[in-house]
N, CA, C and O atoms as CSV, one atom per row, in Angstrom:
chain,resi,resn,atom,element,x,y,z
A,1,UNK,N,N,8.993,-10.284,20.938
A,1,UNK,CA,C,10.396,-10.156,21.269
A,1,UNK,C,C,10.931,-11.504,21.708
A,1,UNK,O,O,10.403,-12.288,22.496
A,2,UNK,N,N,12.136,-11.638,21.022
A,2,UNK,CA,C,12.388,-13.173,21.686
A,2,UNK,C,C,13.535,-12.838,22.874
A,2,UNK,O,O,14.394,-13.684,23.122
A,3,UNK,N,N,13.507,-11.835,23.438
A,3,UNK,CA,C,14.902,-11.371,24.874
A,3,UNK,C,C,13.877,-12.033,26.064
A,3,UNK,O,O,12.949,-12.814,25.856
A,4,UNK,N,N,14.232,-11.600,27.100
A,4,UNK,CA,C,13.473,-11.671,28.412
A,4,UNK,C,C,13.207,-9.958,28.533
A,4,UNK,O,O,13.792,-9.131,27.834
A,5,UNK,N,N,12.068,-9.604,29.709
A,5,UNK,CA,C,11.648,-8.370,30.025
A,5,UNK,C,C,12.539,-7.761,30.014
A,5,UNK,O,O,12.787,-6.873,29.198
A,6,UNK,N,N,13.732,-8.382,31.624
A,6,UNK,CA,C,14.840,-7.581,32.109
A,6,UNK,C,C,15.960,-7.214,31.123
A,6,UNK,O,O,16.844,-6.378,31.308
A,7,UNK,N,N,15.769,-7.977,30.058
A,7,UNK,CA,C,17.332,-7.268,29.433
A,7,UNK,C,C,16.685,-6.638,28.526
A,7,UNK,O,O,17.589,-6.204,27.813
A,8,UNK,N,N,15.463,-6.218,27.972
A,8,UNK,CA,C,15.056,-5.397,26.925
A,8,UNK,C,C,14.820,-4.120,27.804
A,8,UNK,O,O,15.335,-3.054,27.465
A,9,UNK,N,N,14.146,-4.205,28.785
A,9,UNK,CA,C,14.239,-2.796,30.070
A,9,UNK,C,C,15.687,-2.158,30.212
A,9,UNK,O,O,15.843,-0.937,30.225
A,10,UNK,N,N,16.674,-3.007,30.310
A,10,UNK,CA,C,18.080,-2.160,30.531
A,10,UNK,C,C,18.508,-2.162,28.936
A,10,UNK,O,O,19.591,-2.614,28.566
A,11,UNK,N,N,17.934,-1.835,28.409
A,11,UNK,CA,C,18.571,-1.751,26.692
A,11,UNK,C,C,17.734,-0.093,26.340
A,11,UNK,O,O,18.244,0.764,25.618
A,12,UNK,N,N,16.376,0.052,27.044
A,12,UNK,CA,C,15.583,1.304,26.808
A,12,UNK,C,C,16.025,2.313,27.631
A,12,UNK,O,O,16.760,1.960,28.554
A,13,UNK,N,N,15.701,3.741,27.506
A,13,UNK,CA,C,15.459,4.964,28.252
A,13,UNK,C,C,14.156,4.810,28.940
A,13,UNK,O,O,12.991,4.638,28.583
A,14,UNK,N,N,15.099,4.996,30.600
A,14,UNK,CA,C,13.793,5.016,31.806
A,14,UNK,C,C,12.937,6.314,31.795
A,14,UNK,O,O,11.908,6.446,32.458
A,15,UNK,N,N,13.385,7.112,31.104
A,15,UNK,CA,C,12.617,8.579,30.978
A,15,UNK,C,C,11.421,7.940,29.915
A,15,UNK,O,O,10.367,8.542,29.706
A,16,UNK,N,N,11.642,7.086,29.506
A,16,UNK,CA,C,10.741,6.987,28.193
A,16,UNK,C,C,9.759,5.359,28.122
A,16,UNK,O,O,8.983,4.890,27.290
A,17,UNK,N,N,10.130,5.024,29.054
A,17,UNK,CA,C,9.761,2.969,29.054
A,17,UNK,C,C,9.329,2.957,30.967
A,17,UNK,O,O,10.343,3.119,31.646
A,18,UNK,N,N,8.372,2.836,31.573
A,18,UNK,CA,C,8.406,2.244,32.869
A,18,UNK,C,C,7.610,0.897,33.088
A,18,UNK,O,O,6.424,0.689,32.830
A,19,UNK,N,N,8.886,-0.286,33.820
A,19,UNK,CA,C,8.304,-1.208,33.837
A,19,UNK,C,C,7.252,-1.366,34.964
A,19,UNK,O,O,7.401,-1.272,36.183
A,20,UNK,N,N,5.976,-1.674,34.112
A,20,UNK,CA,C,4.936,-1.598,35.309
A,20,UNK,C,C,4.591,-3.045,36.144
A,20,UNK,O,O,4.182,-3.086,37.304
A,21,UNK,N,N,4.806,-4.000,35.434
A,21,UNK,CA,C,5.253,-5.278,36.148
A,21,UNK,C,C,5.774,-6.387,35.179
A,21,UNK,O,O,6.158,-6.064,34.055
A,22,UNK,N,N,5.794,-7.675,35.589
A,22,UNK,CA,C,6.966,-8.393,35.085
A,22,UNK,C,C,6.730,-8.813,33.730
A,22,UNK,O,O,7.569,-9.562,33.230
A,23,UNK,N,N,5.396,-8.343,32.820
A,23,UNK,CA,C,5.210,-8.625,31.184
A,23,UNK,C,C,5.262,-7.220,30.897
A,23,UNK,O,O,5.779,-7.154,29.782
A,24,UNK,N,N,4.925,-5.704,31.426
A,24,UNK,CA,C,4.789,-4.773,30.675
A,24,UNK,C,C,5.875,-3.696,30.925
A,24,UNK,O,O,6.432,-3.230,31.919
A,25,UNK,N,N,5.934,-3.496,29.505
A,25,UNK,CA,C,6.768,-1.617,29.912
A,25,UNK,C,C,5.501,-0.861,29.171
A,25,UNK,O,O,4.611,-1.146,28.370
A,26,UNK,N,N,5.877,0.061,29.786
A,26,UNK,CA,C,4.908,1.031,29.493
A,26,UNK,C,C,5.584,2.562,28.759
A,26,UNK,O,O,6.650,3.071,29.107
A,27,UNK,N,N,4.625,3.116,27.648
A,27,UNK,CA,C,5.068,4.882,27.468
A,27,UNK,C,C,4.167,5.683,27.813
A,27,UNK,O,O,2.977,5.529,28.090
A,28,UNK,N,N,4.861,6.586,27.771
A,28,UNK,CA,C,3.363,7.808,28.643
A,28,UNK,C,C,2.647,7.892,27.410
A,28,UNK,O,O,1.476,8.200,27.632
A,29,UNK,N,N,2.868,7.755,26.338
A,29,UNK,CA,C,2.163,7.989,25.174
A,29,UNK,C,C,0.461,6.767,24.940
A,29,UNK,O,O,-0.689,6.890,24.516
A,30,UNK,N,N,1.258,5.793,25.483
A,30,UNK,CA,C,0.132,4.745,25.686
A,30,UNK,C,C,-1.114,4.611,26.521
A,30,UNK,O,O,-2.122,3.922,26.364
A,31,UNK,N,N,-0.765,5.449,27.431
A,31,UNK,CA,C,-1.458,5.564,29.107
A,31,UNK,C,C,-2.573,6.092,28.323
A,31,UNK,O,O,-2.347,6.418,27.158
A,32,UNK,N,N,-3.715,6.216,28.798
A,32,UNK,CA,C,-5.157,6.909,29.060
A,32,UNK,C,C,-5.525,7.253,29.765
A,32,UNK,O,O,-5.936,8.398,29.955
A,33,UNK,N,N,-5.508,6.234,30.520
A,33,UNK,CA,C,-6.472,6.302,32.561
A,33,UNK,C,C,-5.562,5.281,32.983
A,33,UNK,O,O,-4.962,4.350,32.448
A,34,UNK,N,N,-5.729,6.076,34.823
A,34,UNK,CA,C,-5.212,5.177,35.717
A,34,UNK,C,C,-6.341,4.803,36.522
A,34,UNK,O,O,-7.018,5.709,37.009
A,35,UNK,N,N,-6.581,3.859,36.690
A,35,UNK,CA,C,-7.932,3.711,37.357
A,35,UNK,C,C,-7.076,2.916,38.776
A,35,UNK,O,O,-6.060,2.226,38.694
A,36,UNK,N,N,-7.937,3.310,40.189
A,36,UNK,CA,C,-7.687,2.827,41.388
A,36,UNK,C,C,-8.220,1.480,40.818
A,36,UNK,O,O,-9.090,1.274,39.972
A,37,UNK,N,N,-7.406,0.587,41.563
A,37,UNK,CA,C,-7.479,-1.156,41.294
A,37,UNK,C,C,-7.782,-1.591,43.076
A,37,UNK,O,O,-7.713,-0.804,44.020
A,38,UNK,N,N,-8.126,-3.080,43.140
A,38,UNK,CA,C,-8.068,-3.483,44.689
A,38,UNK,C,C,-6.712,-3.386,45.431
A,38,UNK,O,O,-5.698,-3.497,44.743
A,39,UNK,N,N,-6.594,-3.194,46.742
A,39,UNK,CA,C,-5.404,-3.091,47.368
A,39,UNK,C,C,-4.319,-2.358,47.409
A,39,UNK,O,O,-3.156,-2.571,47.752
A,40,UNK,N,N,-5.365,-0.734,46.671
A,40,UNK,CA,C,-3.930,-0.004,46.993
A,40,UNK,C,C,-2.877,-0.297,44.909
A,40,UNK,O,O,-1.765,0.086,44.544
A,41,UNK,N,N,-3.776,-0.952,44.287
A,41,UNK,CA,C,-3.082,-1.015,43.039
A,41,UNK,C,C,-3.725,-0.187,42.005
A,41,UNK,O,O,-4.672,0.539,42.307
A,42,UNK,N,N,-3.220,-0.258,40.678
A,42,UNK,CA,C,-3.761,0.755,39.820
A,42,UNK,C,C,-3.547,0.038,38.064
A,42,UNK,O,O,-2.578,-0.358,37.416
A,43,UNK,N,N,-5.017,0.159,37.813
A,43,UNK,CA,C,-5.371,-0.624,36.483
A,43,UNK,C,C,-4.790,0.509,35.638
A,43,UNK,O,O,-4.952,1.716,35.818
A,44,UNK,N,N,-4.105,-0.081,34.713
A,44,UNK,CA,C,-3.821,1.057,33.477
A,44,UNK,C,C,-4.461,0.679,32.335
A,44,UNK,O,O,-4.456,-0.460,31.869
A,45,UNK,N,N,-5.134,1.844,31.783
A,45,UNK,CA,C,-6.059,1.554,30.481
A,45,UNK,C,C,-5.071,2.214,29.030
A,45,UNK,O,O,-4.541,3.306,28.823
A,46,UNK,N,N,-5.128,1.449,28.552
A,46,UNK,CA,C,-4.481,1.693,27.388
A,46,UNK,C,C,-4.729,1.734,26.211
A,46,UNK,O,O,-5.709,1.037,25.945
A,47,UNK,N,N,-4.135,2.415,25.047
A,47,UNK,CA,C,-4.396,2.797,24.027
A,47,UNK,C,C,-2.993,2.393,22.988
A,47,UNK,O,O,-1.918,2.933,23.252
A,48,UNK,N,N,-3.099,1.379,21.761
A,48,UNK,CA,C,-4.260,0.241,21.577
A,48,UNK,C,C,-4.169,-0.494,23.011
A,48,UNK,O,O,-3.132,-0.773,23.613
A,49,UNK,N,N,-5.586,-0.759,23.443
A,49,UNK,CA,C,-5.798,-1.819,24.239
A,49,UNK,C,C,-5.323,-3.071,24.442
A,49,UNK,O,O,-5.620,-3.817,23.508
A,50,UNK,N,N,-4.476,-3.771,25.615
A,50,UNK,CA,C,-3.566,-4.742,26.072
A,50,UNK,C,C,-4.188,-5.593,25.818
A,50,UNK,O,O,-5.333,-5.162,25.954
A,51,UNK,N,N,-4.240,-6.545,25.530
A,51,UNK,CA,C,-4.766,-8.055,25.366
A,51,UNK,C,C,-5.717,-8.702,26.605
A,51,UNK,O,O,-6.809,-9.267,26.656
A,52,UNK,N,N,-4.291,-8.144,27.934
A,52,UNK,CA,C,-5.126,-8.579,29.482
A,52,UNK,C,C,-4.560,-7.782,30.052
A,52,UNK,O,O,-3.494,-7.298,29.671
A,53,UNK,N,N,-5.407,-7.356,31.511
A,53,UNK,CA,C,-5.380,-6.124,32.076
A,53,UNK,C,C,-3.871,-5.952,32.799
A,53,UNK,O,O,-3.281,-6.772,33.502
A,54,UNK,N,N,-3.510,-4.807,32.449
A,54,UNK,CA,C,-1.985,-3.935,33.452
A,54,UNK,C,C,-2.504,-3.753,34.605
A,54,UNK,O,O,-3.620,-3.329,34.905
A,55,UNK,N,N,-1.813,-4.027,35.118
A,55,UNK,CA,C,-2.131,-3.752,36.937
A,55,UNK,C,C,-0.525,-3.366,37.733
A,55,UNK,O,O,0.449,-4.097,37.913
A,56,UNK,N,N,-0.687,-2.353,37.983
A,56,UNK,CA,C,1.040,-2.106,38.554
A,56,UNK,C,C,0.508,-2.133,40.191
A,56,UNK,O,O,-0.522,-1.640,40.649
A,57,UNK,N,N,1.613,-2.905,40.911
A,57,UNK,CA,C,1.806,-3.164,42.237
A,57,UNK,C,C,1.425,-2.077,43.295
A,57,UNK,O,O,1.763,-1.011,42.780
A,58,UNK,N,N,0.939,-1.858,44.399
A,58,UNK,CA,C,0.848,-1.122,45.058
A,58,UNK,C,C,2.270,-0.726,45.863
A,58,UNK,O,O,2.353,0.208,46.661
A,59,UNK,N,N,3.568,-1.786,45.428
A,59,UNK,CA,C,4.903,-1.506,45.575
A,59,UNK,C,C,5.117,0.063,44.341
A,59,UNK,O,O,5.385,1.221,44.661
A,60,UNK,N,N,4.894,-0.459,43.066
A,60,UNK,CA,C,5.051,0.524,42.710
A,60,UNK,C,C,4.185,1.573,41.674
A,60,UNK,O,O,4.270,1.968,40.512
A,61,UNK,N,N,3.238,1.778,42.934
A,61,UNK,CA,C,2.157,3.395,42.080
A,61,UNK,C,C,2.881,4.604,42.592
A,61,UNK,O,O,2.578,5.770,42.338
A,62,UNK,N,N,3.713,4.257,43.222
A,62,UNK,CA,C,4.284,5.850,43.378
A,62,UNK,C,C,5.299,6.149,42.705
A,62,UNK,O,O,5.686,7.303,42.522
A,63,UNK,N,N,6.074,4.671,42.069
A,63,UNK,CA,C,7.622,5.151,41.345
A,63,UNK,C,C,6.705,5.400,39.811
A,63,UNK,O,O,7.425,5.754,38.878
A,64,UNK,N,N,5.091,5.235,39.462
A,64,UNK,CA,C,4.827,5.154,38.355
A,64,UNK,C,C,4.403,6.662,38.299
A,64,UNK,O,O,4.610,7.371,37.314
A,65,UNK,N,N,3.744,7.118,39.535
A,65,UNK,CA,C,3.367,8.872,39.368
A,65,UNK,C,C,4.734,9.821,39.129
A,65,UNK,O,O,4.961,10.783,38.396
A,66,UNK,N,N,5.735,8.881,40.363
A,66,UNK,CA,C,6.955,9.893,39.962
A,66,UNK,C,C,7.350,10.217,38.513
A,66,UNK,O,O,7.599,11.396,38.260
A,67,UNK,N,N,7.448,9.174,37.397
A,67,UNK,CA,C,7.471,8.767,36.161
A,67,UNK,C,C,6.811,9.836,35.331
A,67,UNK,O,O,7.331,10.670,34.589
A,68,UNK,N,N,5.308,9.582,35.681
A,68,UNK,CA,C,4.417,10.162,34.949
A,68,UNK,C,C,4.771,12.039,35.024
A,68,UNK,O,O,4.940,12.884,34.144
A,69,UNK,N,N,4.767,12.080,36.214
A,69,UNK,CA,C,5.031,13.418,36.817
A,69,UNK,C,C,6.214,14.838,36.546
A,69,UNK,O,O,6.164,16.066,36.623
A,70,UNK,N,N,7.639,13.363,36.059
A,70,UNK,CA,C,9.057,13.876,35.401
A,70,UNK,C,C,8.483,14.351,34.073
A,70,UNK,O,O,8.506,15.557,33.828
A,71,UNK,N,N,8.040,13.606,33.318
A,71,UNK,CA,C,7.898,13.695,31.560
A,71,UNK,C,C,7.062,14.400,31.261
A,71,UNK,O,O,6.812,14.592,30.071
């Protein structure tokens, strides 16, 4: 993509795209496993497999369950 993160995130449906940090959006379709990460964070394993590991913030594993939890 040649945009930046932030303006391709406000161009998608949040029911359908969650940004898990500042290179990834994510679909529930992609997810596999959430694996507990250090500090309260959470590795996401994915399907095809990311290049280098997702790690969403321990700011936000709860706006990512809420996410997971709606859909």
């Amino acid at each position: 993509f040649d945009q930046p993160l932030d303006e391709l995130e406000s161009q998608v449906d949040p029911q359908l795209f969650f940004r898990a940090n500042r290179q990834v959006l994510l679909t529930r379709a992609s997810i596999v496993e959430l694996e507990s990460y250090f500090n309260g964070r959470l590795l996401v394993h994915l399907r095809p497999p990311a290049r280098e590991e997702v790690v969403v913030s321990k700011l936000r594993v709860a706006d990512l369950k809420r996410w997971l939890n709606a859909g």
